[in-house]
mmCIF file of C-alpha atoms and ligand atoms in Angstrom:
data_model
loop_
_atom_site.group_PDB
_atom_site.id
_atom_site.type_symbol
_atom_site.label_atom_id
_atom_site.label_comp_id
_atom_site.label_asym_id
_atom_site.label_seq_id
_atom_site.Cartn_x
_atom_site.Cartn_y
_atom_site.Cartn_z
ATOM 1 C CA MET C 1 0.031 -17.883 0.879
ATOM 2 C CA THR C 2 -3.518 -19.202 -0.633
ATOM 3 C CA GLU C 3 -4.767 -18.163 -3.974
ATOM 4 C CA MET C 4 -8.565 -17.271 -4.341
ATOM 5 C CA ALA C 5 -10.090 -19.902 -5.915
ATOM 6 C CA LEU C 6 -13.704 -18.552 -6.211
ATOM 7 C CA PRO C 7 -16.071 -18.898 -9.505
ATOM 8 C CA LYS C 8 -15.875 -16.145 -11.870
ATOM 9 C CA LEU C 9 -18.869 -14.953 -14.080
ATOM 10 C CA PHE C 10 -17.216 -13.279 -16.533
ATOM 11 C CA ASP C 11 -13.489 -12.082 -17.082
ATOM 12 C CA ARG C 12 -13.015 -8.595 -18.245
ATOM 13 C CA ALA C 13 -9.574 -8.623 -18.647
ATOM 14 C CA ALA C 14 -9.992 -11.327 -21.450
ATOM 15 C CA GLY C 15 -10.496 -10.110 -24.528
ATOM 16 C CA ALA C 16 -9.747 -6.454 -23.934
ATOM 17 C CA GLU C 17 -7.306 -4.429 -25.324
ATOM 18 C CA PRO C 18 -3.647 -4.488 -24.795
ATOM 19 C CA HIS C 19 -3.186 -2.380 -21.484
ATOM 20 C CA ALA C 20 -2.740 1.146 -23.153
ATOM 21 C CA TYR C 21 -1.540 4.067 -21.502
ATOM 22 C CA ARG C 22 -4.094 6.719 -20.764
ATOM 23 C CA THR C 23 -3.844 9.693 -18.539
ATOM 24 C CA SER C 24 -7.064 9.081 -17.282
ATOM 25 C CA LEU C 25 -7.602 6.060 -14.809
ATOM 26 C CA CYS C 26 -11.279 6.404 -15.394
ATOM 27 C CA GLY C 27 -13.729 3.746 -14.783
ATOM 28 C CA GLU C 28 -10.166 1.219 -14.062
ATOM 29 C CA ASP C 29 -9.737 -1.074 -11.011
ATOM 30 C CA ILE C 30 -7.110 -0.579 -8.906
ATOM 31 C CA LEU C 31 -5.665 -3.910 -8.347
ATOM 32 C CA SER C 32 -1.798 -3.921 -8.512
ATOM 33 C CA VAL C 33 0.823 -1.931 -8.801
ATOM 34 C CA ASP C 34 1.759 -3.050 -12.243
ATOM 35 C CA GLN C 35 -1.108 -0.962 -13.938
ATOM 36 C CA PHE C 36 1.295 2.151 -13.308
ATOM 37 C CA ASP C 37 4.027 3.150 -15.207
ATOM 38 C CA ARG C 38 6.088 6.233 -14.540
ATOM 39 C CA GLU C 39 4.006 8.516 -16.174
ATOM 40 C CA LYS C 40 0.502 7.364 -14.648
ATOM 41 C CA LEU C 41 3.001 7.744 -11.685
ATOM 42 C CA TRP C 42 3.800 11.133 -12.371
ATOM 43 C CA TYR C 43 0.015 12.049 -13.109
ATOM 44 C CA ILE C 44 -1.340 11.068 -9.820
ATOM 45 C CA PHE C 45 1.373 12.841 -7.972
ATOM 46 C CA SER C 46 0.738 15.911 -9.548
ATOM 47 C CA ARG C 47 -2.958 15.250 -8.825
ATOM 48 C CA ALA C 48 -1.754 14.439 -5.178
ATOM 49 C CA HIS C 49 -0.343 17.823 -4.872
ATOM 50 C CA GLU C 50 -3.552 19.720 -5.931
ATOM 51 C CA MET C 51 -5.425 18.191 -3.321
ATOM 52 C CA ARG C 52 -2.715 19.272 -0.454
ATOM 53 C CA GLU C 53 -3.620 22.498 -1.827
ATOM 54 C CA VAL C 54 -7.507 22.010 -2.036
ATOM 55 C CA VAL C 55 -7.457 20.974 1.338
ATOM 56 C CA GLU C 56 -4.989 23.509 2.959
ATOM 57 C CA ASP C 57 -7.113 26.037 1.034
ATOM 58 C CA SER C 58 -10.362 25.175 2.434
ATOM 59 C CA GLY C 59 -10.755 21.828 3.567
ATOM 60 C CA GLY C 60 -11.650 20.144 0.340
ATOM 61 C CA ALA C 61 -13.783 20.660 -2.858
ATOM 62 C CA ASP C 62 -17.081 19.251 -4.610
ATOM 63 C CA LEU C 63 -15.491 17.349 -6.837
ATOM 64 C CA LEU C 64 -17.117 14.103 -6.065
ATOM 65 C CA LYS C 65 -20.705 15.631 -5.176
ATOM 66 C CA GLY C 66 -23.544 12.953 -5.192
ATOM 67 C CA ARG C 67 -20.580 9.816 -5.897
ATOM 68 C CA VAL C 68 -20.849 7.398 -3.321
ATOM 69 C CA LEU C 69 -17.916 5.170 -1.574
ATOM 70 C CA THR C 70 -18.385 1.498 -0.435
ATOM 71 C CA CYS C 71 -15.632 0.647 1.829
ATOM 72 C CA LEU C 72 -15.576 -3.060 2.336
ATOM 73 C CA PHE C 73 -13.023 -4.031 4.952
ATOM 74 C CA TYR C 74 -12.718 -8.089 5.725
ATOM 75 C CA GLU C 75 -9.889 -6.985 8.244
ATOM 76 C CA PRO C 76 -8.892 -4.469 10.188
ATOM 77 C CA SER C 77 -7.821 -1.277 9.330
ATOM 78 C CA THR C 78 -7.721 2.296 10.626
ATOM 79 C CA ARG C 79 -5.078 4.209 8.139
ATOM 80 C CA THR C 80 -6.403 2.738 4.933
ATOM 81 C CA SER C 81 -10.297 2.730 5.764
ATOM 82 C CA ALA C 82 -9.795 6.148 7.321
ATOM 83 C CA SER C 83 -7.800 7.863 4.898
ATOM 84 C CA PHE C 84 -10.422 6.769 2.048
ATOM 85 C CA ILE C 85 -13.499 7.888 4.308
ATOM 86 C CA ALA C 86 -11.457 11.389 4.399
ATOM 87 C CA ALA C 87 -10.718 11.592 0.866
ATOM 88 C CA MET C 88 -14.048 10.813 -0.350
ATOM 89 C CA GLU C 89 -15.466 13.271 2.319
ATOM 90 C CA ARG C 90 -13.182 16.084 1.501
ATOM 91 C CA LEU C 91 -14.132 15.686 -2.237
ATOM 92 C CA GLY C 92 -17.625 16.125 -1.327
ATOM 93 C CA GLY C 93 -18.915 12.669 -2.028
ATOM 94 C CA SER C 94 -20.300 9.981 0.954
ATOM 95 C CA VAL C 95 -19.198 6.694 2.125
ATOM 96 C CA ILE C 96 -20.842 2.899 2.879
ATOM 97 C CA PRO C 97 -18.486 2.075 5.794
ATOM 98 C CA ILE C 98 -18.470 -1.710 6.171
ATOM 99 C CA THR C 99 -15.472 -1.572 7.814
ATOM 100 C CA GLN C 100 -16.197 -2.066 11.359
ATOM 101 C CA GLY C 101 -16.339 -5.688 11.521
ATOM 102 C CA VAL C 102 -17.861 -7.399 8.741
ATOM 103 C CA GLN C 103 -19.850 -9.672 11.199
ATOM 104 C CA PHE C 104 -22.182 -7.100 11.407
ATOM 105 C CA SER C 105 -22.966 -7.836 7.539
ATOM 106 C CA SER C 106 -24.495 -10.646 5.889
ATOM 107 C CA VAL C 107 -21.386 -12.053 5.348
ATOM 108 C CA SER C 108 -21.498 -13.584 8.680
ATOM 109 C CA LYS C 109 -24.864 -15.226 7.339
ATOM 110 C CA GLY C 110 -22.496 -16.898 4.513
ATOM 111 C CA GLU C 111 -23.165 -14.373 1.942
ATOM 112 C CA SER C 112 -20.280 -14.682 -1.059
ATOM 113 C CA LEU C 113 -17.691 -12.235 -1.824
ATOM 114 C CA PRO C 114 -19.429 -12.081 -5.453
ATOM 115 C CA ASP C 115 -22.739 -11.548 -4.035
ATOM 116 C CA THR C 116 -22.067 -9.081 -1.295
ATOM 117 C CA ILE C 117 -20.449 -7.351 -4.426
ATOM 118 C CA ARG C 118 -22.880 -7.247 -6.800
ATOM 119 C CA THR C 119 -25.397 -5.910 -3.778
ATOM 120 C CA LEU C 120 -23.055 -2.650 -2.755
ATOM 121 C CA GLU C 121 -22.770 -1.568 -6.191
ATOM 122 C CA GLN C 122 -26.082 -1.187 -6.829
ATOM 123 C CA TYR C 123 -25.877 1.597 -4.234
ATOM 124 C CA SER C 124 -22.573 3.082 -5.190
ATOM 125 C CA ASP C 125 -19.859 4.249 -7.842
ATOM 126 C CA VAL C 126 -16.387 2.842 -6.334
ATOM 127 C CA ILE C 127 -16.051 -0.125 -4.403
ATOM 128 C CA VAL C 128 -12.564 -0.222 -1.832
ATOM 129 C CA LEU C 129 -12.107 -4.095 -1.184
ATOM 130 C CA ARG C 130 -9.560 -5.350 1.944
ATOM 131 C CA HIS C 131 -9.567 -9.228 1.878
ATOM 132 C CA PRO C 132 -7.345 -11.662 3.824
ATOM 133 C CA GLU C 133 -6.932 -13.739 0.531
ATOM 134 C CA ILE C 134 -4.266 -12.855 -2.236
ATOM 135 C CA GLY C 135 -6.665 -12.593 -5.730
ATOM 136 C CA ALA C 136 -9.666 -11.477 -3.933
ATOM 137 C CA ALA C 137 -9.836 -7.951 -5.469
ATOM 138 C CA LYS C 138 -9.728 -9.089 -8.737
ATOM 139 C CA VAL C 139 -12.666 -11.598 -7.860
ATOM 140 C CA ALA C 140 -14.062 -8.380 -7.209
ATOM 141 C CA ALA C 141 -13.647 -6.597 -9.997
ATOM 142 C CA ASP C 142 -14.236 -9.254 -12.268
ATOM 143 C CA TYR C 143 -17.850 -9.262 -10.666
ATOM 144 C CA ALA C 144 -18.448 -5.533 -10.359
ATOM 145 C CA SER C 145 -19.237 -3.136 -12.829
ATOM 146 C CA ILE C 146 -18.199 -0.424 -11.457
ATOM 147 C CA PRO C 147 -14.071 0.093 -10.096
ATOM 148 C CA VAL C 148 -12.827 -1.975 -7.236
ATOM 149 C CA ILE C 149 -9.535 -0.365 -5.321
ATOM 150 C CA ASN C 150 -7.591 -3.427 -3.473
ATOM 151 C CA ALA C 151 -6.981 -1.969 -0.623
ATOM 152 C CA GLY C 152 -5.010 -5.101 0.737
ATOM 153 C CA ASP C 153 -5.190 -8.686 -0.277
ATOM 154 C CA GLY C 154 -4.197 -11.127 2.215
ATOM 155 C CA ALA C 155 0.108 -11.515 1.744
ATOM 156 C CA GLY C 156 -0.512 -10.244 -1.904
ATOM 157 C CA GLU C 157 -0.871 -6.256 -2.969
ATOM 158 C CA HIS C 158 -1.182 -2.931 -1.219
ATOM 159 C CA PRO C 159 -1.333 -0.846 -4.454
ATOM 160 C CA THR C 160 -2.541 2.478 -2.712
ATOM 161 C CA GLN C 161 -0.271 2.221 -0.094
ATOM 162 C CA ALA C 162 2.911 2.109 -2.293
ATOM 163 C CA LEU C 163 1.425 4.949 -4.423
ATOM 164 C CA LEU C 164 1.517 6.973 -1.010
ATOM 165 C CA ASP C 165 4.745 5.269 0.108
ATOM 166 C CA LEU C 166 6.803 6.279 -2.901
ATOM 167 C CA PHE C 167 4.873 9.692 -3.215
ATOM 168 C CA THR C 168 6.706 10.488 0.324
ATOM 169 C CA ILE C 169 9.926 9.123 -0.771
ATOM 170 C CA GLN C 170 9.801 11.573 -3.272
ATOM 171 C CA GLU C 171 8.215 14.519 -1.086
ATOM 172 C CA GLU C 172 10.757 13.827 1.319
ATOM 173 C CA LEU C 173 13.833 13.702 -0.898
ATOM 174 C CA LYS C 174 12.908 15.359 -3.971
ATOM 175 C CA ALA C 175 14.262 12.529 -6.001
ATOM 176 C CA ILE C 176 13.479 8.520 -6.459
ATOM 177 C CA ASP C 177 16.138 7.526 -8.755
ATOM 178 C CA GLY C 178 19.581 6.966 -7.309
ATOM 179 C CA LEU C 179 18.543 6.079 -3.958
ATOM 180 C CA GLN C 180 19.339 3.552 -1.641
ATOM 181 C CA ILE C 181 15.799 1.605 0.113
ATOM 182 C CA ALA C 182 16.230 -0.839 2.538
ATOM 183 C CA MET C 183 13.171 -2.833 3.874
ATOM 184 C CA VAL C 184 13.197 -4.050 6.929
ATOM 185 C CA GLY C 185 10.870 -6.680 8.610
ATOM 186 C CA ASP C 186 8.508 -9.225 7.090
ATOM 187 C CA LEU C 187 8.976 -8.916 3.980
ATOM 188 C CA ARG C 188 7.573 -12.530 3.056
ATOM 189 C CA PHE C 189 4.206 -11.842 4.217
ATOM 190 C CA GLY C 190 4.126 -7.394 3.797
ATOM 191 C CA ARG C 191 1.831 -6.838 1.391
ATOM 192 C CA THR C 192 2.926 -3.205 1.192
ATOM 193 C CA VAL C 193 6.659 -4.134 0.695
ATOM 194 C CA HIS C 194 5.516 -6.491 -2.346
ATOM 195 C CA SER C 195 3.777 -3.292 -3.816
ATOM 196 C CA LEU C 196 6.592 -0.519 -3.470
ATOM 197 C CA THR C 197 9.390 -3.210 -4.580
ATOM 198 C CA LYS C 198 7.396 -3.557 -7.521
ATOM 199 C CA LEU C 199 7.050 -0.040 -8.206
ATOM 200 C CA LEU C 200 10.626 0.917 -7.009
ATOM 201 C CA SER C 201 12.086 -1.720 -10.006
ATOM 202 C CA GLN C 202 10.534 0.997 -12.438
ATOM 203 C CA TYR C 203 13.507 3.387 -11.042
ATOM 204 C CA LYS C 204 17.069 3.203 -10.706
ATOM 205 C CA VAL C 205 17.470 2.700 -7.359
ATOM 206 C CA THR C 206 19.679 0.285 -5.355
ATOM 207 C CA LEU C 207 17.295 -2.383 -3.000
ATOM 208 C CA ARG C 208 18.105 -3.749 0.302
ATOM 209 C CA PHE C 209 16.260 -6.675 2.092
ATOM 210 C CA ILE C 210 16.500 -6.606 6.069
ATOM 211 C CA SER C 211 15.070 -9.748 6.955
ATOM 212 C CA PRO C 212 15.327 -13.067 9.449
ATOM 213 C CA ASP C 213 15.568 -16.114 6.790
ATOM 214 C CA ILE C 214 11.871 -17.174 7.178
ATOM 215 C CA LEU C 215 10.798 -13.647 6.207
ATOM 216 C CA ARG C 216 12.504 -13.071 3.051
ATOM 217 C CA LEU C 217 10.787 -11.535 0.029
ATOM 218 C CA PRO C 218 9.117 -14.454 -2.142
ATOM 219 C CA LEU C 219 11.788 -15.746 -4.168
ATOM 220 C CA SER C 220 9.497 -14.933 -7.551
ATOM 221 C CA LEU C 221 9.887 -11.189 -6.688
ATOM 222 C CA MET C 222 13.460 -11.381 -5.740
ATOM 223 C CA ASN C 223 13.692 -13.127 -9.295
ATOM 224 C CA GLN C 224 12.077 -10.658 -10.809
ATOM 225 C CA LEU C 225 14.233 -7.708 -9.579
ATOM 226 C CA ARG C 226 17.649 -9.657 -10.558
ATOM 227 C CA ASP C 227 16.073 -10.710 -14.527
ATOM 228 C CA GLN C 228 15.784 -6.430 -14.876
ATOM 229 C CA GLY C 229 19.476 -6.285 -13.733
ATOM 230 C CA MET C 230 18.659 -4.343 -10.224
ATOM 231 C CA ASP C 231 21.286 -4.087 -7.710
ATOM 232 C CA VAL C 232 19.581 -6.125 -4.838
ATOM 233 C CA ARG C 233 21.396 -7.529 -1.656
ATOM 234 C CA GLU C 234 19.788 -9.844 1.594
ATOM 235 C CA GLY C 235 20.847 -9.727 4.860
ATOM 236 C CA HIS C 236 19.673 -9.833 8.476
ATOM 237 C CA GLU C 237 21.028 -6.949 10.501
ATOM 238 C CA VAL C 238 19.775 -3.295 10.317
ATOM 239 C CA GLY C 239 23.532 -2.175 11.110
ATOM 240 C CA GLU C 240 24.227 -3.685 8.018
ATOM 241 C CA VAL C 241 22.016 -0.855 5.713
ATOM 242 C CA ILE C 242 21.901 2.110 8.377
ATOM 243 C CA GLU C 243 25.117 4.146 7.251
ATOM 244 C CA THR C 244 24.238 4.086 3.743
ATOM 245 C CA ALA C 245 20.108 4.125 3.505
ATOM 246 C CA ASP C 246 18.107 7.217 2.247
ATOM 247 C CA VAL C 247 15.344 5.085 3.130
ATOM 248 C CA LEU C 248 14.774 3.109 5.758
ATOM 249 C CA TYR C 249 11.160 1.215 5.382
ATOM 250 C CA VAL C 250 10.375 -0.580 8.296
ATOM 251 C CA THR C 251 7.531 -2.860 8.991
ATOM 252 C CA ARG C 252 5.630 -5.014 11.006
ATOM 253 C CA ILE C 253 5.830 -8.865 11.492
ATOM 254 C CA GLN C 254 2.599 -9.630 10.250
ATOM 255 C CA LYS C 255 0.961 -12.037 13.156
ATOM 256 C CA GLU C 256 -2.250 -12.584 11.579
ATOM 257 C CA ARG C 257 -0.194 -14.643 8.582
ATOM 258 C CA PHE C 258 1.722 -17.011 10.930
ATOM 259 C CA THR C 259 0.426 -20.638 10.902
ATOM 260 C CA ASP C 260 3.385 -21.834 13.539
ATOM 261 C CA MET C 261 2.829 -19.351 16.430
ATOM 262 C CA ALA C 262 6.202 -20.718 18.313
ATOM 263 C CA GLN C 263 8.057 -19.381 14.631
ATOM 264 C CA TYR C 264 6.365 -15.876 15.592
ATOM 265 C CA GLU C 265 7.340 -15.679 18.728
ATOM 266 C CA GLU C 266 10.776 -16.355 17.835
ATOM 267 C CA VAL C 267 11.022 -13.466 15.371
ATOM 268 C CA LYS C 268 9.052 -10.849 16.557
ATOM 269 C CA ASP C 269 10.728 -8.873 18.226
ATOM 270 C CA LEU C 270 14.196 -8.728 15.948
ATOM 271 C CA TYR C 271 14.000 -5.503 14.683
ATOM 272 C CA GLU C 272 14.278 -2.320 16.510
ATOM 273 C CA ILE C 273 14.780 1.448 15.186
ATOM 274 C CA THR C 274 16.319 3.280 18.272
ATOM 275 C CA PRO C 275 18.075 6.940 18.607
ATOM 276 C CA GLU C 276 21.102 5.446 19.059
ATOM 277 C CA LEU C 277 21.119 3.431 15.711
ATOM 278 C CA MET C 278 19.629 6.676 14.107
ATOM 279 C CA LYS C 279 22.907 8.407 14.968
ATOM 280 C CA ARG C 280 24.711 5.894 12.390
ATOM 281 C CA ALA C 281 22.372 7.030 9.722
ATOM 282 C CA LYS C 282 22.546 9.713 7.211
ATOM 283 C CA PRO C 283 21.525 12.910 8.343
ATOM 284 C CA LYS C 284 19.146 13.277 4.818
ATOM 285 C CA MET C 285 18.036 9.552 5.594
ATOM 286 C CA VAL C 286 13.881 9.290 6.002
ATOM 287 C CA VAL C 287 12.336 6.701 7.978
ATOM 288 C CA MET C 288 9.163 5.183 6.985
ATOM 289 C CA HIS C 289 6.430 2.664 8.079
ATOM 290 C CA PRO C 290 3.168 1.736 6.617
ATOM 291 C CA LEU C 291 1.735 1.828 10.458
ATOM 292 C CA PRO C 292 0.422 0.014 12.782
ATOM 293 C CA ARG C 293 3.607 -0.218 14.281
ATOM 294 C CA VAL C 294 4.106 -3.009 17.067
ATOM 295 C CA GLY C 295 7.566 -1.946 18.649
ATOM 296 C CA GLU C 296 9.754 -2.112 15.190
ATOM 297 C CA ILE C 297 10.509 2.085 16.307
ATOM 298 C CA HIS C 298 11.021 3.211 19.534
ATOM 299 C CA TYR C 299 8.522 6.195 20.302
ATOM 300 C CA SER C 300 11.428 8.376 21.062
ATOM 301 C CA VAL C 301 12.518 7.952 17.266
ATOM 302 C CA ASP C 302 9.303 10.164 16.473
ATOM 303 C CA ALA C 303 11.044 13.454 17.611
ATOM 304 C CA ASP C 304 14.052 12.752 14.874
ATOM 305 C CA PRO C 305 13.334 15.252 11.958
ATOM 306 C CA ARG C 306 14.111 11.836 9.631
ATOM 307 C CA ALA C 307 10.613 9.726 11.021
ATOM 308 C CA ALA C 308 8.707 10.229 8.252
ATOM 309 C CA TYR C 309 5.787 7.672 9.289
ATOM 310 C CA PHE C 310 3.075 10.357 10.297
ATOM 311 C CA ARG C 311 3.797 12.713 7.158
ATOM 312 C CA GLN C 312 3.272 9.462 5.340
ATOM 313 C CA VAL C 313 -0.222 8.869 7.005
ATOM 314 C CA LYS C 314 -0.899 12.420 5.725
ATOM 315 C CA ASN C 315 -0.079 12.074 2.007
ATOM 316 C CA GLY C 316 -2.094 8.777 1.855
ATOM 317 C CA MET C 317 -5.224 10.863 2.335
ATOM 318 C CA TYR C 318 -4.037 12.991 -0.965
ATOM 319 C CA ILE C 319 -2.914 9.977 -2.877
ATOM 320 C CA ARG C 320 -6.592 8.684 -2.245
ATOM 321 C CA MET C 321 -8.479 11.733 -3.160
ATOM 322 C CA ALA C 322 -6.367 11.697 -6.438
ATOM 323 C CA LEU C 323 -6.972 7.778 -7.389
ATOM 324 C CA LEU C 324 -10.676 8.549 -6.329
ATOM 325 C CA ALA C 325 -11.235 11.374 -8.545
ATOM 326 C CA ALA C 326 -9.159 9.750 -11.692
ATOM 327 C CA VAL C 327 -11.334 6.031 -11.090
ATOM 328 C CA LEU C 328 -14.783 8.605 -11.157
ATOM 329 C CA GLY C 329 -13.561 10.583 -14.175
ATOM 330 C CA ARG C 330 -13.082 13.713 -12.368
ATOM 331 C CA ALA C 331 -9.599 14.178 -13.121
HETATM 332 C C1 NCD X 1 -0.405 -2.335 6.286
HETATM 333 C C2 NCD X 1 -1.194 -3.360 6.067
HETATM 334 O O1 NCD X 1 -2.461 -3.451 5.985
HETATM 335 O O2 NCD X 1 -0.718 -4.148 4.851
HETATM 336 N N1 NCD X 1 -0.929 -1.253 7.113
HETATM 337 C C3 NCD X 1 -1.669 -0.487 6.385
HETATM 338 O O3 NCD X 1 -2.638 -0.323 5.234
HETATM 339 N N2 NCD X 1 -0.981 0.987 6.498
HETATM 340 C C4 NCD X 1 0.615 -2.776 7.030
HETATM 341 C C5 NCD X 1 0.558 -3.512 8.263
HETATM 342 O O4 NCD X 1 -1.093 -4.424 8.421
HETATM 343 O O5 NCD X 1 1.073 -3.912 9.171
#
C-alpha cells in the first residue's frame, strides 16, 4: 500500500475550525467514513428513504436540475459509477462521465491529477473520483474548490460503499446494535471492509474477521478496534462464524493489489458460500457483497431470501442521491 505523494497547493483542513457537527454536508468533500457520526448517518439514511419514495412514486425529482457531476474513474467500476450517474440523473442533474477508460482522456498524455481536477471543476459542481492510490481523493480535494467524493482510493477507503452497506444492514435487519457481523475474504486490500469496519465501530456490534493470514485486516485498524474495547476475533474458516453471524459480508480477493501472483493463486479460491453452508446459518442472517463476485458466492445462493447483494446495489443509488443532494446544498 503506497501513500499518494503529490505536491499540495494548499491544505483546506489546515487552520479550519474543528469538525463541528452539521446536519447539512453542504460543500463538504466525502473522503472517509471518519466524517460520519451516528447523527449524520441517521440524517443520510432518512434522506435515502425519501429518495426511495421519490423514485418509486415518480422515477425522480428536479432537485439537482442545472447541476453537473463529473465521474472521474482511474480504476474499473460498474456499480459505483453507474449508481452515481443514475443518482444524478434521477435528481434532474447531468453528468460528465470519464469512466470508460481514462486512457482516452489527457491522463494518457501525462496530465497530473491536480491539473485534471482543476480542469474538470471548471465545468462541474461536484467530482466523484476513483483512483488506485491511497490518499488520492484527499489530494484532489485539496486542489478542488468544489466537493470531491471518494469512490475508492486504492486499498484505502470507499466511504459511499460503506454508507450503503450500513444502510442495507439497517434495512434488512431493522437494527445495527447487538448484531454479529462477519467479514470474509480480502480484509487487507478490501477498501469496502476498511470503511465499513470503521463505521461499525460506532455501534455495539461484535466483529468476526475470516481471511487467510496474508489477507488479515490491517493491524492499525485491528488495534483501533481493540483499543475501543470492541469484541473482535479473527479466524480462517467461514464455518467458525456461519451459525452465529447475523451478517456475512463476503468480499473478492483483490487480484489487482497483489505484487506476487503466486500468492494470489494460493488464496484465490479459499472461500465459497454455498447452499449447504447456508443451511447452517440463522434463518434471518443476511449475505452481503460489495460486488463484483468472482466465485465467493455460488450462484445458487441467489435465490435464498437471505441473499441481499442485489438489494444492496439498489440501496447504493438511494444513498448516493442523498449524498449528492446534501453536498450540493439541496438537503
Ligand atoms: C468494490 C470496490 O471497488 O472496492 N466494488 C464496488 O465499489 N462495489 C469491491 C471490489 O472491487 O471488490
